[in-house]
N, CA, C and O atoms as a Tinker XYZ file with bonds, in Angstrom:
   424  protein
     1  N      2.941000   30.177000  -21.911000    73     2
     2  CA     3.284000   29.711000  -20.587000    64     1     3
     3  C      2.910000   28.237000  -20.422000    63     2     4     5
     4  O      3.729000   27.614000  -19.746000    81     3
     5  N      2.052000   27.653000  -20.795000    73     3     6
     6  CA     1.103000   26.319000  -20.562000    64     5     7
     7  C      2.135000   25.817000  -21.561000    63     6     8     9
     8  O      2.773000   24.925000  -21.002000    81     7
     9  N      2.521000   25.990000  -22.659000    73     7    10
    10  CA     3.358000   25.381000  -23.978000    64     9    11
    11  C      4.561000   24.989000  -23.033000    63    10    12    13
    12  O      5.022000   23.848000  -23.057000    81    11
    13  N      4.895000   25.657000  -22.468000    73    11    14
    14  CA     6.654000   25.699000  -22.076000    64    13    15
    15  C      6.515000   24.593000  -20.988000    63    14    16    17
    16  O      7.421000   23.764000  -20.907000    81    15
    17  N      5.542000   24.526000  -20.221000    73    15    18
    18  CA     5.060000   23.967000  -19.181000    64    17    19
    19  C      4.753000   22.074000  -19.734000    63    18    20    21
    20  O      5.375000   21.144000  -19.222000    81    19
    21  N      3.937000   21.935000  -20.578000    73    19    22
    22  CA     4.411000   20.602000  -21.251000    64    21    23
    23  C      5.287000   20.538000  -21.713000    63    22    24    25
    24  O      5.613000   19.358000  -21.847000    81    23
    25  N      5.903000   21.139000  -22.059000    73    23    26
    26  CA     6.948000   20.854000  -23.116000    64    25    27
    27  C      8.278000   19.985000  -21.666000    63    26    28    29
    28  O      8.999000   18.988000  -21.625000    81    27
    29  N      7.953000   21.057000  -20.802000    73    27    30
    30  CA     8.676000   20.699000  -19.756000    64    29    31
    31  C      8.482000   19.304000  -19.054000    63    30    32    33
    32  O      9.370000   18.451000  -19.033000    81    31
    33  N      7.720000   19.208000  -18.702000    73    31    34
    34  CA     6.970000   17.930000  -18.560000    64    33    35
    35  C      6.824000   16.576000  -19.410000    63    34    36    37
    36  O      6.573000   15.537000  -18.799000    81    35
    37  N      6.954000   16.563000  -20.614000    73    35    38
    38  CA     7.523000   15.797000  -21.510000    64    37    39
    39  C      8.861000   15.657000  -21.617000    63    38    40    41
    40  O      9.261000   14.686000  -22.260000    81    39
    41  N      9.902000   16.632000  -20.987000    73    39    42
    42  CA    11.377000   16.152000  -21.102000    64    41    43
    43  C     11.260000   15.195000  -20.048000    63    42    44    45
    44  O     11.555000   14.027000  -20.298000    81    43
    45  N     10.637000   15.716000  -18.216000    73    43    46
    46  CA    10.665000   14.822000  -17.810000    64    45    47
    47  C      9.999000   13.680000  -17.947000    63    46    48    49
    48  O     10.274000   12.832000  -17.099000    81    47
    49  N      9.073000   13.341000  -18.887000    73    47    50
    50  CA     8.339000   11.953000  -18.802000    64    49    51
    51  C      8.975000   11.406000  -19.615000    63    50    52    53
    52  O      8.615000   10.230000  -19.578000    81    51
    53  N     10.174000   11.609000  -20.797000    73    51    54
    54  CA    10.729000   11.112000  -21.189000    64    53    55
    55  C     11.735000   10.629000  -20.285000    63    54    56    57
    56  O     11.925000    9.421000  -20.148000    81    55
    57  N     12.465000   11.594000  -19.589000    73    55    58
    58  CA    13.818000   10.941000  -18.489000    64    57    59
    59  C     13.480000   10.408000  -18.062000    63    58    60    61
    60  O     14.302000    9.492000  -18.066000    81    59
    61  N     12.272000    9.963000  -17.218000    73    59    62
    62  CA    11.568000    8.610000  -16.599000    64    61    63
    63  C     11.741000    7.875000  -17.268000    63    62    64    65
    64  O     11.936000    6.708000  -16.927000    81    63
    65  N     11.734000    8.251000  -18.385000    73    63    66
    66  CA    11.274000    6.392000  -19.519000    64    65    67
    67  C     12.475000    5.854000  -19.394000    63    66    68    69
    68  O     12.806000    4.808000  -18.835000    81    67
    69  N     13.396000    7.014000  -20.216000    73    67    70
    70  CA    14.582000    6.766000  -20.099000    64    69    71
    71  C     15.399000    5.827000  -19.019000    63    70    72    73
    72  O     15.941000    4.725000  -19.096000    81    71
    73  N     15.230000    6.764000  -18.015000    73    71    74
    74  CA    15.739000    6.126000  -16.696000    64    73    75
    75  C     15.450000    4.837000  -16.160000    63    74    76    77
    76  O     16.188000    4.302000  -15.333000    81    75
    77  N     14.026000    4.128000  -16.758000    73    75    78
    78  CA    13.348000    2.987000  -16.212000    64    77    79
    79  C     13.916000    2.171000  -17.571000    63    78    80    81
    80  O     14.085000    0.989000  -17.274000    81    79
    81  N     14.145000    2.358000  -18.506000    73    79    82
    82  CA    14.249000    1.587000  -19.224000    64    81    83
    83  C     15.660000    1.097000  -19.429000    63    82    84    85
    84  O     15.910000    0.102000  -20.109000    81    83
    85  N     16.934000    2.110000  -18.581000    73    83    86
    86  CA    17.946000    1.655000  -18.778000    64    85    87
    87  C     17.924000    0.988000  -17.296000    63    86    88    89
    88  O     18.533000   -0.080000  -17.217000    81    87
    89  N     17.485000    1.331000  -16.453000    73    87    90
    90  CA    17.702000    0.230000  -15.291000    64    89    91
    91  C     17.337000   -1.223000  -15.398000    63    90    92    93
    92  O     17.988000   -2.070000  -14.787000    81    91
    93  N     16.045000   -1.613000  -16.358000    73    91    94
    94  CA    15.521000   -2.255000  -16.370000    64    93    95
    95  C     16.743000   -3.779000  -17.060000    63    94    96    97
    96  O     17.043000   -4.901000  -16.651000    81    95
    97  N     17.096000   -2.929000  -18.255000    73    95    98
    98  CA    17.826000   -3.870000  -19.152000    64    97    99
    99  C     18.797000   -4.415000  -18.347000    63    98   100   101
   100  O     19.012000   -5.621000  -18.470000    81    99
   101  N     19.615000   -3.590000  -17.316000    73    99   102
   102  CA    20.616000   -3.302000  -16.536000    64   101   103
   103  C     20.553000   -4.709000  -15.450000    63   102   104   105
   104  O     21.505000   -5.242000  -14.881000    81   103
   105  N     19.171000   -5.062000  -15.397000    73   103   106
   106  CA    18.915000   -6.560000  -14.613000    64   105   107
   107  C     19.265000   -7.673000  -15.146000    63   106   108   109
   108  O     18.812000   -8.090000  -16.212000    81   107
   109  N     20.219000   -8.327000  -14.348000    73   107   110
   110  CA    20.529000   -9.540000  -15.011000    64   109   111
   111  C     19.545000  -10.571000  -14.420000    63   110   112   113
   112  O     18.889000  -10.362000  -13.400000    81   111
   113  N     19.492000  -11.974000  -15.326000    73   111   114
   114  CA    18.099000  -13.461000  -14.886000    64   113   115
   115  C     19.182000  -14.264000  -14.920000    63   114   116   117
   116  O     19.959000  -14.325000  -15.872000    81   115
   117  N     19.256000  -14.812000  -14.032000    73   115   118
   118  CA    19.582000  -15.813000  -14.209000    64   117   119
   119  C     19.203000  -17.401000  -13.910000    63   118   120   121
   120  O     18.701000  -17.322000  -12.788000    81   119
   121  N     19.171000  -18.619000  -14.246000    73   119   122
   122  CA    19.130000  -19.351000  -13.915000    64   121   123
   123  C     19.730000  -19.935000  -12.247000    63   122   124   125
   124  O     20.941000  -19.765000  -12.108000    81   123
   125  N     18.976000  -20.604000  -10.983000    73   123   126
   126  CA    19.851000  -20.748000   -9.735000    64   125   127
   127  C     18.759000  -22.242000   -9.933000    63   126   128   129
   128  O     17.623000  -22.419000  -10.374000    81   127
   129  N     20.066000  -23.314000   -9.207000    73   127   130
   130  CA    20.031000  -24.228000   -8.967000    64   129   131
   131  C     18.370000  -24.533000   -8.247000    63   130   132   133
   132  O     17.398000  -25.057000   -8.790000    81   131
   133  N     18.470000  -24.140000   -7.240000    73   131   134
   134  CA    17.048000  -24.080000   -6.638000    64   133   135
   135  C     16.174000  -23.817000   -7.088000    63   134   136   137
   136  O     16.275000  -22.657000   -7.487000    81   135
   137  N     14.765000  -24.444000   -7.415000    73   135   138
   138  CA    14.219000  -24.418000   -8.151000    64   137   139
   139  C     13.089000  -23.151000   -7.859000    63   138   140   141
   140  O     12.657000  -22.189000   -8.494000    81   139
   141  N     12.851000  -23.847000   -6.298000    73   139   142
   142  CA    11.617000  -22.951000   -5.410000    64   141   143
   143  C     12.240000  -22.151000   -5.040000    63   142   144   145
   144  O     11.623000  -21.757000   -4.050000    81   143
   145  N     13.220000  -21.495000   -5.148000    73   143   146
   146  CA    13.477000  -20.517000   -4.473000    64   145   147
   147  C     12.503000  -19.025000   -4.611000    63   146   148   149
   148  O     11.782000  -18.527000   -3.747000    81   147
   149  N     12.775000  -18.541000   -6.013000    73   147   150
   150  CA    12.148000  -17.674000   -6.138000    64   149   151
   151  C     10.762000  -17.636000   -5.882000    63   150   152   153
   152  O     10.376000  -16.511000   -5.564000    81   151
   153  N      9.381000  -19.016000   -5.939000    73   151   154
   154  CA     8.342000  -18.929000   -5.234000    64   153   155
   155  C      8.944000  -18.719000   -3.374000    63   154   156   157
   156  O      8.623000  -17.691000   -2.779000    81   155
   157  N      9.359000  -19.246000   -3.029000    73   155   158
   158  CA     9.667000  -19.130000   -1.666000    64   157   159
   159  C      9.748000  -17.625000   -1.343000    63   158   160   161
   160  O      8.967000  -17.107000   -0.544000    81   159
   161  N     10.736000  -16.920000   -1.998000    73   159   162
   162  CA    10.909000  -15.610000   -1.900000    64   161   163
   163  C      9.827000  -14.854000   -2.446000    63   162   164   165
   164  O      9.720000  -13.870000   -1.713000    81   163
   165  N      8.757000  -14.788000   -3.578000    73   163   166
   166  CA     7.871000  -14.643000   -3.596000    64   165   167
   167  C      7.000000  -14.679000   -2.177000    63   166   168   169
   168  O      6.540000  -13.685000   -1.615000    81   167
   169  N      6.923000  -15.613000   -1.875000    73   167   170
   170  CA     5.508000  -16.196000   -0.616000    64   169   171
   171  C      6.246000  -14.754000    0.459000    63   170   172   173
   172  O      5.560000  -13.786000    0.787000    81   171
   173  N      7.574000  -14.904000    0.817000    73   171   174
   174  CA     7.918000  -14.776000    1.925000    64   173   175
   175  C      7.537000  -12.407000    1.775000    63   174   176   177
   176  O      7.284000  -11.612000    2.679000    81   175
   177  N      7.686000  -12.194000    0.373000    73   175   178
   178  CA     7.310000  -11.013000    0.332000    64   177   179
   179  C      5.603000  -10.753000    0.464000    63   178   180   181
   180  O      4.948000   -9.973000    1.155000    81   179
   181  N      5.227000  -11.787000   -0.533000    73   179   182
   182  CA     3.748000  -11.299000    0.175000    64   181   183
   183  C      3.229000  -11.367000    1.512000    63   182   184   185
   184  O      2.435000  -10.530000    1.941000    81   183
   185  N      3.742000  -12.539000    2.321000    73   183   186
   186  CA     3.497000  -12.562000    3.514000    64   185   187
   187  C      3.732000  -10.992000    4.535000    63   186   188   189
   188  O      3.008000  -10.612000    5.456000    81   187
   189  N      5.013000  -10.299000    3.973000    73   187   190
   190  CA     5.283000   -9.378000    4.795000    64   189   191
   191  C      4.779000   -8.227000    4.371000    63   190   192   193
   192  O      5.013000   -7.246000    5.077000    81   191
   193  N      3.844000   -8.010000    2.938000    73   191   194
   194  CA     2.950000   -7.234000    2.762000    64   193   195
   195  C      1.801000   -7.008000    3.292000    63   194   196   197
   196  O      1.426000   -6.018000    3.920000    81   195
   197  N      1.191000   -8.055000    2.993000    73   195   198
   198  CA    -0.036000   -8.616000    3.989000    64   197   199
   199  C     -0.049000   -8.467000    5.313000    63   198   200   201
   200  O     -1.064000   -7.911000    5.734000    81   199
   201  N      0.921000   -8.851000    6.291000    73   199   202
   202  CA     1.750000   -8.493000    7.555000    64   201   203
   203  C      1.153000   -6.879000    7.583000    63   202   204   205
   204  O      0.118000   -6.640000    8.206000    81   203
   205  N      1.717000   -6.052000    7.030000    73   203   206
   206  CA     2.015000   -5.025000    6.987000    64   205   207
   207  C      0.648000   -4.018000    6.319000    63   206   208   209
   208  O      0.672000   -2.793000    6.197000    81   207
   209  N     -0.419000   -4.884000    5.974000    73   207   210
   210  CA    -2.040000   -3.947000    5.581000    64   209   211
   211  C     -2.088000   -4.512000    6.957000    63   210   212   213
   212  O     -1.952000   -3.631000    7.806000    81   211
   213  N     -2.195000   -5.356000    7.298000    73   211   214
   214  CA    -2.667000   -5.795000    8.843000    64   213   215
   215  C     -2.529000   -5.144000    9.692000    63   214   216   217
   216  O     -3.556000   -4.714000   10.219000    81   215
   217  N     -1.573000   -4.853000   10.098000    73   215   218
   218  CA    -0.928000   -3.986000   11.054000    64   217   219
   219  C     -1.896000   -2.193000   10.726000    63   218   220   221
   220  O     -2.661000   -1.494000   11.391000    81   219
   221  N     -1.425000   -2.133000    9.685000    73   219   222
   222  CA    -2.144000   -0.448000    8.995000    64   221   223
   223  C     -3.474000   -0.904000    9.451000    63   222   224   225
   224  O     -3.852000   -0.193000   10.382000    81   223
   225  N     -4.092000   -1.575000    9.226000    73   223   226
   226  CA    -5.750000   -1.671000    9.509000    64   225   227
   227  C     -5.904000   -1.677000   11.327000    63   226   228   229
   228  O     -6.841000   -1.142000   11.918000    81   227
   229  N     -5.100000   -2.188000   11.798000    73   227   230
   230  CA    -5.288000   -2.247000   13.439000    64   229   231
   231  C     -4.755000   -0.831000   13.631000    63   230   232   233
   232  O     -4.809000   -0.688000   14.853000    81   231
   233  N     -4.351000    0.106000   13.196000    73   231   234
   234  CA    -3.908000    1.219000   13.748000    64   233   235
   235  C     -4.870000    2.164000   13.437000    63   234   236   237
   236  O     -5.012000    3.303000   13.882000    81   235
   237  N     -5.766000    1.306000   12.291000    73   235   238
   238  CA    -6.614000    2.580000   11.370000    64   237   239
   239  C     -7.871000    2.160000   12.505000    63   238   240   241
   240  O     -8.327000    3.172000   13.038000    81   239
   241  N     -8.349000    1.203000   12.855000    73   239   242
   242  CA    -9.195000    0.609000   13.747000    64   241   243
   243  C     -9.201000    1.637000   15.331000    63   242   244   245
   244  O     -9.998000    2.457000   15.787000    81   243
   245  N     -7.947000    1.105000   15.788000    73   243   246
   246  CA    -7.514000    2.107000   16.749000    64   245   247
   247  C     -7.915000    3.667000   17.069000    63   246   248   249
   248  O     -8.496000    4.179000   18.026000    81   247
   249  N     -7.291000    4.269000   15.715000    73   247   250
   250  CA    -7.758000    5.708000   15.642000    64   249   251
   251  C     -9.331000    5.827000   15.405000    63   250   252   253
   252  O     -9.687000    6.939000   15.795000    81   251
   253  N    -10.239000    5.198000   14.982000    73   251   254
   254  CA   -11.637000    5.364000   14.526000    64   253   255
   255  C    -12.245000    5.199000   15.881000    63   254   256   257
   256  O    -13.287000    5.835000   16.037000    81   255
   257  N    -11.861000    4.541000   16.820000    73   255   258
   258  CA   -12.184000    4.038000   18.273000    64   257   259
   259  C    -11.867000    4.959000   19.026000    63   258   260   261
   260  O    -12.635000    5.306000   19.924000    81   259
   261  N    -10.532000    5.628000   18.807000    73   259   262
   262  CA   -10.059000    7.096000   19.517000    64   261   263
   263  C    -11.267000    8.079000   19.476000    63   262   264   265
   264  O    -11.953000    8.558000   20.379000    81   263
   265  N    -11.293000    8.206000   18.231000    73   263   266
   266  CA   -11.866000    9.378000   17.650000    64   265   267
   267  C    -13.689000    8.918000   18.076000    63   266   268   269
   268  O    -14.394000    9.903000   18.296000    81   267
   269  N    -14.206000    7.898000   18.155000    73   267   270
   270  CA   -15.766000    8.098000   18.624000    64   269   271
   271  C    -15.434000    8.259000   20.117000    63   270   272   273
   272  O    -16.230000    9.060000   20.607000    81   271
   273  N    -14.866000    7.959000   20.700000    73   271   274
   274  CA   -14.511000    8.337000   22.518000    64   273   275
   275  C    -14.360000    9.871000   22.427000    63   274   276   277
   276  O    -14.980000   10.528000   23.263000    81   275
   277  N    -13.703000   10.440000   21.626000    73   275   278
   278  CA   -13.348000   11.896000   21.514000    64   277   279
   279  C    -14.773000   12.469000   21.296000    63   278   280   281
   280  O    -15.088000   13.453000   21.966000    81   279
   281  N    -15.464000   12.059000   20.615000    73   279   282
   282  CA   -16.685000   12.527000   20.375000    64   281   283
   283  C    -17.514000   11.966000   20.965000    63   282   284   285
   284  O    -18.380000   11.849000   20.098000    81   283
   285  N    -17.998000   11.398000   22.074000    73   283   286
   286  CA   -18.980000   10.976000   22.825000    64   285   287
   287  C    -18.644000   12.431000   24.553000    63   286   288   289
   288  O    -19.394000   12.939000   25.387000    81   287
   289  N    -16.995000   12.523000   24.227000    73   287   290
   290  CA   -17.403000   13.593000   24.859000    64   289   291
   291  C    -17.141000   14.668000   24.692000    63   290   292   293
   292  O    -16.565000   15.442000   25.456000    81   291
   293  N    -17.609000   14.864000   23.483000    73   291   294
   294  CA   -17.475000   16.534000   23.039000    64   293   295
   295  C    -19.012000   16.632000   22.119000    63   294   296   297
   296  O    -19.333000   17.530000   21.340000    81   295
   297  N    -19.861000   15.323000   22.524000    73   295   298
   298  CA   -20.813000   15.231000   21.827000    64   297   299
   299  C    -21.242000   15.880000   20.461000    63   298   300   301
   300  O    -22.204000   16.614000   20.238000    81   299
   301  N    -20.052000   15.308000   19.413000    73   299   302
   302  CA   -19.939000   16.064000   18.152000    64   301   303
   303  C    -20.614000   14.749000   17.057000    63   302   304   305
   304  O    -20.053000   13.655000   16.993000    81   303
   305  N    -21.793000   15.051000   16.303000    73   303   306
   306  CA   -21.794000   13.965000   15.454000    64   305   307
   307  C    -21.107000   13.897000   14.672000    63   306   308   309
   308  O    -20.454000   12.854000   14.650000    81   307
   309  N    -20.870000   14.785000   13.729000    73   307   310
   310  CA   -19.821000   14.356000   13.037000    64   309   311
   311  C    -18.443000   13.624000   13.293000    63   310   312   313
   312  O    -18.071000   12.607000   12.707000    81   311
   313  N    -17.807000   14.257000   14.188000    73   311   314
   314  CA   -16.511000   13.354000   14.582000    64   313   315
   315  C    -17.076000   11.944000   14.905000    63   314   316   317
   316  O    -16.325000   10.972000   14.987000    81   315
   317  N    -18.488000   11.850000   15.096000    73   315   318
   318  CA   -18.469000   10.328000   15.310000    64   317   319
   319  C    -18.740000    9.475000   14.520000    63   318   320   321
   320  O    -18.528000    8.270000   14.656000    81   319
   321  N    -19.367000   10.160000   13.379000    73   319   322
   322  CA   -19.432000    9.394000   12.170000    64   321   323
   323  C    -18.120000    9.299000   11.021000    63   322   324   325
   324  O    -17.907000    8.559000   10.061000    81   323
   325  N    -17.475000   10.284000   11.558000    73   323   326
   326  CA   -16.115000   10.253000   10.764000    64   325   327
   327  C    -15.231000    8.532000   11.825000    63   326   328   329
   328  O    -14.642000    7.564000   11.344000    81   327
   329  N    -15.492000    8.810000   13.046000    73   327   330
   330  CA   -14.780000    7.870000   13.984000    64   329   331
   331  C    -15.411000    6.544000   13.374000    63   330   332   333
   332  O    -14.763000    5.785000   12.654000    81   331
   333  N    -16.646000    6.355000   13.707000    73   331   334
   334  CA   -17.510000    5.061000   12.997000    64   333   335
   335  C    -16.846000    4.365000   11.667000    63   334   336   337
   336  O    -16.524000    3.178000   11.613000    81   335
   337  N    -16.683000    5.413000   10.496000    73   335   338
   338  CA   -16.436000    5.050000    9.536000    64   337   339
   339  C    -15.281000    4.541000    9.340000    63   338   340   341
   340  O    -15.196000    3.434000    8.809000    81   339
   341  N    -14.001000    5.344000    9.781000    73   339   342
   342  CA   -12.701000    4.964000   10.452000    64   341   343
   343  C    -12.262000    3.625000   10.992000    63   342   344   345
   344  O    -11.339000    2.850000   10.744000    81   343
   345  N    -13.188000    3.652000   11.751000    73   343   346
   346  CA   -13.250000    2.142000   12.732000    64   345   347
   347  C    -13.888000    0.771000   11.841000    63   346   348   349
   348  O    -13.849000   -0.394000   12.238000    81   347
   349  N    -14.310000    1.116000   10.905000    73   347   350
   350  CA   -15.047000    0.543000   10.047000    64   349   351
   351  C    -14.071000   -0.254000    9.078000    63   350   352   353
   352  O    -13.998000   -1.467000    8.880000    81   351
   353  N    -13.177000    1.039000    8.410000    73   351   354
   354  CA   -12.801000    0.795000    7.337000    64   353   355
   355  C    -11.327000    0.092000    7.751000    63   354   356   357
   356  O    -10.630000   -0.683000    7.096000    81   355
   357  N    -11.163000    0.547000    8.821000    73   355   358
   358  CA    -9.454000   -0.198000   10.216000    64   357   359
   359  C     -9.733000   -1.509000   10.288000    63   358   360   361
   360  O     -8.777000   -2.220000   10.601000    81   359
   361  N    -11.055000   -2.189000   10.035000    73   359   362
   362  CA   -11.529000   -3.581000   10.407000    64   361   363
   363  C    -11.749000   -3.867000    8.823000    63   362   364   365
   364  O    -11.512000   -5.073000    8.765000    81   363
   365  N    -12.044000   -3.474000    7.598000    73   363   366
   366  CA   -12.190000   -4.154000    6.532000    64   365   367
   367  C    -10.342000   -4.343000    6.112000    63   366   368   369
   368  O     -9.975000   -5.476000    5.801000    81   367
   369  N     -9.237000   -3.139000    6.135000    73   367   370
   370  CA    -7.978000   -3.402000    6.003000    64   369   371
   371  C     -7.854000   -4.466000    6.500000    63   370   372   373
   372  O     -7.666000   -5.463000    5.803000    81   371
   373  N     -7.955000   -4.536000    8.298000    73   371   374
   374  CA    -7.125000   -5.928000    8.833000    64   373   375
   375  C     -8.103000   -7.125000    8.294000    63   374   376   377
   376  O     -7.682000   -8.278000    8.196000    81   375
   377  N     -8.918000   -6.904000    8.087000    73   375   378
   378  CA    -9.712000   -8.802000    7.350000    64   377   379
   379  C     -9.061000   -9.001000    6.397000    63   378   380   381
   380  O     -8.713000  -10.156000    6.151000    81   379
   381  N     -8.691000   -7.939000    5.558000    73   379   382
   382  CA    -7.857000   -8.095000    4.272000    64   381   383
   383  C     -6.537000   -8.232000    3.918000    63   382   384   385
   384  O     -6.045000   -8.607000    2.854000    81   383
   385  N     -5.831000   -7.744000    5.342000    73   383   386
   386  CA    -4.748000   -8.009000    5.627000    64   385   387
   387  C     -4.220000   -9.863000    6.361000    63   386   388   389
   388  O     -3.315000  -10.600000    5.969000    81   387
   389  N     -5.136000  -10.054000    7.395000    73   387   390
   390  CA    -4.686000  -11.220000    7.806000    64   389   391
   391  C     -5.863000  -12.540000    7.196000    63   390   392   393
   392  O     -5.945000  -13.717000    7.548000    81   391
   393  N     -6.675000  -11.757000    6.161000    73   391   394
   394  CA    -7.480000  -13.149000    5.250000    64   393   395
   395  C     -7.253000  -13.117000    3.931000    63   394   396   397
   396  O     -7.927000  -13.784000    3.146000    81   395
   397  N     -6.290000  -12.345000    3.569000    73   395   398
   398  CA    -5.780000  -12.213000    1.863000    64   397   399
   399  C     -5.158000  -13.900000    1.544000    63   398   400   401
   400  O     -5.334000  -14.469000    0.467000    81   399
   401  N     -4.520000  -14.424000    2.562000    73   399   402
   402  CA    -3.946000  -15.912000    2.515000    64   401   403
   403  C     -5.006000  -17.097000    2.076000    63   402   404   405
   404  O     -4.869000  -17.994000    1.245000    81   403
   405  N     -6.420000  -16.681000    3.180000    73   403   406
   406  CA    -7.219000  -17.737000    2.215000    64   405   407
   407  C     -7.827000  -17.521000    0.999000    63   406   408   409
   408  O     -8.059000  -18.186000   -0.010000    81   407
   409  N     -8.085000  -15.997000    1.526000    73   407   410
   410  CA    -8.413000  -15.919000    0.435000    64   409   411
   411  C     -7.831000  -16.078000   -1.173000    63   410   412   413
   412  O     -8.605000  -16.587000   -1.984000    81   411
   413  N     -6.577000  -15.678000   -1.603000    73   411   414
   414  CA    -6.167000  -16.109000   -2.934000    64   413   415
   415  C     -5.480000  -17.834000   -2.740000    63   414   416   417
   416  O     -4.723000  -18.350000   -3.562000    81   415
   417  N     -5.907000  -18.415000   -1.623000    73   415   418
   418  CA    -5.658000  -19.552000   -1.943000    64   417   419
   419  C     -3.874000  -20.545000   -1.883000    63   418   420   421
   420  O     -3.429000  -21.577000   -2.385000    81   419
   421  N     -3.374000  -19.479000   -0.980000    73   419   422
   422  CA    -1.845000  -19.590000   -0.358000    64   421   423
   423  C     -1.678000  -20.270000    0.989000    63   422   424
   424  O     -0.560000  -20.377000    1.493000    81   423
């Protein structure tokens, strides 16, 4: 049973390969006049990544803040140390989200 079961699992990790490796070739490079473009387009994706932990961290912030109010009145410690930590970790995302720029120096 376990035999048939890799075995299975190796067809698909092969069709992955497969599949990634013919898409891959399948990309054409080309040379474009513009030089910066592709940094430009670069910048402009990380920006909207970064954008976008930011945002996730203010929502994760949010809920950790929910959740110790929820528990101040249901006077549960745990939910408030789960909330604390929450609220914690909602504020290390967004520093990392809207200070990833100085930080790597962009």
């Amino acid at each position: 049973m376990i035999n048939k079961f890799n075995n299975a699992m190796e067809k698909v990790r092969r069709g992955i390969l497969f599949g990634m490796t013919a898409a891959l070739t399948c990309i054409s490079a080309y040379a474009d006049e513009d030089k910066n473009k592709g940094e430009t387009e670069f910048n402009n994706v990380l920006d909207w990544i970064l954008v976008w932990i930011g945002r996730a961290g203010i929502v994760l912030t949010v809920w950790g803040a929910v959740q110790i109010a929820l528990s101040v009145s249901n006077e549960d410690a745990t939910q408030r140390r789960n909330g604390i930590l929450q609220l914690i970790s909602g504020l290390m995302v967004m520093a990392i989200g809207y200070g990833a720029k100085s930080i790597i120096g962009y």
